[in-house]
Amino acid sequence: MSDDETASPAAVLRSLVARAVDADPASLDDRVEVVERGDEPDADDAAGTDASTPAGRLAELVGEADSVVAVVPRFDADLARRLNASLAASGSDAAAGGDVAAGDDAAAAENDAESESSAPREVRVVFTGSASDRLAGATGPVVRRALADRGVDTYRHEGESPVAVVLAEDRAVVGVIDGDGVAALLWTGDPAVREWAAATCRRYLDDAKRVTEG
């Protein structure tokens, strides 16, 4: 069994990013920030805000950026709801939060979080792996329409990606998404990591096919 198979999601992220930029994982400690599911403050703590969770922090980072490009390997209803609120141009748009997560039962239809961030002006998302399959499935038209309503340019990629990779303006963001949602999130403004994230997103975009709303 490899070290990655026994490591925590946060450790996996650090290792993956370190390999990608040819750095010692320990040297990243002062260059990146990481949050892992279960490590966030207690909900009763004043610091235990939604943004202290991996999914909540990702949604906040997306909402803060003017331009976003992302590679998403797995669809998660909770993350879709949070991102939907961040991408909404107004509070009334956020009320449609269940659209993006259509087909994922009650959790997908909930939209109890509103974003105070302004919506990004340009968003391109490449769905790969099981997320790409979802986009082409029975609920695909609903998902595509909801994304188009938020001004998201959507792409399908036939391959796989072990992690989600996001370039949110001046920050690179990398996430592990499992069956329970976003397990861990790493983000940084480090130039080397940003360059790698940008190159990764470009590579997937070049190999992807843009999909329409219908």
mmCIF file of N, CA, C and O in Angstrom, residues 162-195:
data_model
loop_
_atom_site.group_PDB
_atom_site.id
_atom_site.type_symbol
_atom_site.label_atom_id
_atom_site.label_comp_id
_atom_site.label_asym_id
_atom_site.label_seq_id
_atom_site.Cartn_x
_atom_site.Cartn_y
_atom_site.Cartn_z
ATOM 1 N N PRO A 162 -7.493 13.402 -10.872
ATOM 2 C CA PRO A 162 -7.539 12.923 -9.490
ATOM 3 C C PRO A 162 -8.051 13.965 -8.505
ATOM 4 O O PRO A 162 -8.500 13.629 -7.410
ATOM 5 N N VAL A 163 -7.985 15.237 -8.892
ATOM 6 C CA VAL A 163 -8.393 16.324 -8.001
ATOM 7 C C VAL A 163 -9.084 17.410 -8.807
ATOM 8 O O VAL A 163 -8.970 17.470 -10.039
ATOM 9 N N ALA A 164 -9.806 18.271 -8.098
ATOM 10 C CA ALA A 164 -10.340 19.478 -8.717
ATOM 11 C C ALA A 164 -9.234 20.533 -8.722
ATOM 12 O O ALA A 164 -8.507 20.680 -7.739
ATOM 13 N N VAL A 165 -9.118 21.250 -9.828
ATOM 14 C CA VAL A 165 -8.111 22.305 -9.955
ATOM 15 C C VAL A 165 -8.826 23.578 -10.389
ATOM 16 O O VAL A 165 -9.575 23.575 -11.366
ATOM 17 N N VAL A 166 -8.598 24.645 -9.649
ATOM 18 C CA VAL A 166 -9.267 25.915 -9.924
ATOM 19 C C VAL A 166 -8.234 27.032 -9.959
ATOM 20 O O VAL A 166 -7.357 27.102 -9.096
ATOM 21 N N LEU A 167 -8.357 27.891 -10.961
ATOM 22 C CA LEU A 167 -7.577 29.117 -10.993
ATOM 23 C C LEU A 167 -8.569 30.255 -10.788
ATOM 24 O O LEU A 167 -9.364 30.580 -11.675
ATOM 25 N N ALA A 168 -8.579 30.805 -9.588
ATOM 26 C CA ALA A 168 -9.506 31.880 -9.226
ATOM 27 C C ALA A 168 -8.720 33.173 -9.170
ATOM 28 O O ALA A 168 -8.227 33.577 -8.114
ATOM 29 N N GLU A 169 -8.533 33.773 -10.320
ATOM 30 C CA GLU A 169 -7.779 35.014 -10.461
ATOM 31 C C GLU A 169 -6.348 34.820 -9.984
ATOM 32 O O GLU A 169 -5.564 34.156 -10.645
ATOM 33 N N ASP A 170 -5.971 35.367 -8.835
ATOM 34 C CA ASP A 170 -4.576 35.298 -8.393
ATOM 35 C C ASP A 170 -4.310 34.122 -7.465
ATOM 36 O O ASP A 170 -3.240 34.020 -6.884
ATOM 37 N N ARG A 171 -5.281 33.221 -7.326
ATOM 38 C CA ARG A 171 -5.102 32.070 -6.445
ATOM 39 C C ARG A 171 -5.276 30.759 -7.210
ATOM 40 O O ARG A 171 -6.149 30.628 -8.057
ATOM 41 N N ALA A 172 -4.429 29.794 -6.859
ATOM 42 C CA ALA A 172 -4.603 28.424 -7.321
ATOM 43 C C ALA A 172 -5.281 27.646 -6.206
ATOM 44 O O ALA A 172 -4.929 27.795 -5.029
ATOM 45 N N VAL A 173 -6.265 26.836 -6.569
ATOM 46 C CA VAL A 173 -7.026 26.066 -5.580
ATOM 47 C C VAL A 173 -7.070 24.619 -6.045
ATOM 48 O O VAL A 173 -7.340 24.344 -7.212
ATOM 49 N N VAL A 174 -6.796 23.695 -5.125
ATOM 50 C CA VAL A 174 -6.817 22.271 -5.446
ATOM 51 C C VAL A 174 -7.650 21.564 -4.391
ATOM 52 O O VAL A 174 -7.485 21.819 -3.184
ATOM 53 N N GLY A 175 -8.551 20.681 -4.819
ATOM 54 C CA GLY A 175 -9.426 20.019 -3.868
ATOM 55 C C GLY A 175 -9.572 18.533 -4.115
ATOM 56 O O GLY A 175 -9.533 18.084 -5.260
ATOM 57 N N VAL A 176 -9.735 17.792 -3.036
ATOM 58 C CA VAL A 176 -10.067 16.369 -3.105
ATOM 59 C C VAL A 176 -11.575 16.242 -2.866
ATOM 60 O O VAL A 176 -12.079 16.698 -1.840
ATOM 61 N N ILE A 177 -12.281 15.640 -3.815
ATOM 62 C CA ILE A 177 -13.716 15.451 -3.690
ATOM 63 C C ILE A 177 -14.006 13.957 -3.633
ATOM 64 O O ILE A 177 -13.631 13.208 -4.540
ATOM 65 N N ASP A 178 -14.655 13.528 -2.548
ATOM 66 C CA ASP A 178 -15.014 12.124 -2.413
ATOM 67 C C ASP A 178 -16.530 11.982 -2.354
ATOM 68 O O ASP A 178 -17.267 12.925 -2.671
ATOM 69 N N GLY A 179 -16.996 10.823 -1.954
ATOM 70 C CA GLY A 179 -18.428 10.570 -1.911
ATOM 71 C C GLY A 179 -19.188 11.413 -0.914
ATOM 72 O O GLY A 179 -20.421 11.518 -0.991
ATOM 73 N N ASP A 180 -18.478 12.034 0.020
ATOM 74 C CA ASP A 180 -19.114 12.887 1.024
ATOM 75 C C ASP A 180 -18.927 14.370 0.764
ATOM 76 O O ASP A 180 -19.284 15.196 1.591
ATOM 77 N N GLY A 181 -18.338 14.716 -0.382
ATOM 78 C CA GLY A 181 -18.135 16.117 -0.719
ATOM 79 C C GLY A 181 -16.668 16.479 -0.809
ATOM 80 O O GLY A 181 -15.820 15.639 -1.127
ATOM 81 N N VAL A 182 -16.347 17.725 -0.503
ATOM 82 C CA VAL A 182 -14.960 18.192 -0.579
ATOM 83 C C VAL A 182 -14.240 17.780 0.704
ATOM 84 O O VAL A 182 -14.530 18.284 1.786
ATOM 85 N N ALA A 183 -13.308 16.844 0.576
ATOM 86 C CA ALA A 183 -12.610 16.306 1.749
ATOM 87 C C ALA A 183 -11.502 17.229 2.228
ATOM 88 O O ALA A 183 -11.233 17.314 3.427
ATOM 89 N N ALA A 184 -10.853 17.910 1.307
ATOM 90 C CA ALA A 184 -9.764 18.818 1.675
ATOM 91 C C ALA A 184 -9.571 19.824 0.564
ATOM 92 O O ALA A 184 -9.834 19.541 -0.609
ATOM 93 N N LEU A 185 -9.102 21.001 0.946
ATOM 94 C CA LEU A 185 -8.888 22.074 -0.019
ATOM 95 C C LEU A 185 -7.570 22.768 0.289
ATOM 96 O O LEU A 185 -7.253 23.066 1.444
ATOM 97 N N LEU A 186 -6.789 22.997 -0.763
ATOM 98 C CA LEU A 186 -5.523 23.727 -0.663
ATOM 99 C C LEU A 186 -5.616 24.946 -1.571
ATOM 100 O O LEU A 186 -6.082 24.836 -2.705
ATOM 101 N N TRP A 187 -5.187 26.098 -1.077
ATOM 102 C CA TRP A 187 -5.181 27.285 -1.929
ATOM 103 C C TRP A 187 -3.943 28.115 -1.646
ATOM 104 O O TRP A 187 -3.381 28.100 -0.554
ATOM 105 N N THR A 188 -3.495 28.857 -2.661
ATOM 106 C CA THR A 188 -2.267 29.615 -2.535
ATOM 107 C C THR A 188 -2.156 30.639 -3.659
ATOM 108 O O THR A 188 -2.733 30.452 -4.741
ATOM 109 N N GLY A 189 -1.405 31.690 -3.397
ATOM 110 C CA GLY A 189 -1.049 32.648 -4.434
ATOM 111 C C GLY A 189 0.374 32.442 -4.915
ATOM 112 O O GLY A 189 0.909 33.257 -5.662
ATOM 113 N N ASP A 190 1.016 31.352 -4.505
ATOM 114 C CA ASP A 190 2.394 31.073 -4.882
ATOM 115 C C ASP A 190 2.523 30.993 -6.402
ATOM 116 O O ASP A 190 1.772 30.266 -7.055
ATOM 117 N N PRO A 191 3.449 31.734 -7.004
ATOM 118 C CA PRO A 191 3.560 31.770 -8.465
ATOM 119 C C PRO A 191 3.770 30.413 -9.112
ATOM 120 O O PRO A 191 3.181 30.127 -10.167
ATOM 121 N N ALA A 192 4.588 29.562 -8.517
ATOM 122 C CA ALA A 192 4.852 28.251 -9.116
ATOM 123 C C ALA A 192 3.598 27.389 -9.142
ATOM 124 O O ALA A 192 3.314 26.703 -10.137
ATOM 125 N N VAL A 193 2.839 27.424 -8.069
ATOM 126 C CA VAL A 193 1.616 26.629 -8.018
ATOM 127 C C VAL A 193 0.565 27.215 -8.965
ATOM 128 O O VAL A 193 -0.161 26.479 -9.641
ATOM 129 N N ARG A 194 0.490 28.544 -9.023
ATOM 130 C CA ARG A 194 -0.453 29.180 -9.941
ATOM 131 C C ARG A 194 -0.125 28.822 -11.385
ATOM 132 O O ARG A 194 -1.019 28.555 -12.192
ATOM 133 N N GLU A 195 1.155 28.808 -11.717
ATOM 134 C CA GLU A 195 1.569 28.463 -13.079
ATOM 135 C C GLU A 195 1.169 27.032 -13.413
ATOM 136 O O GLU A 195 0.674 26.747 -14.511
#
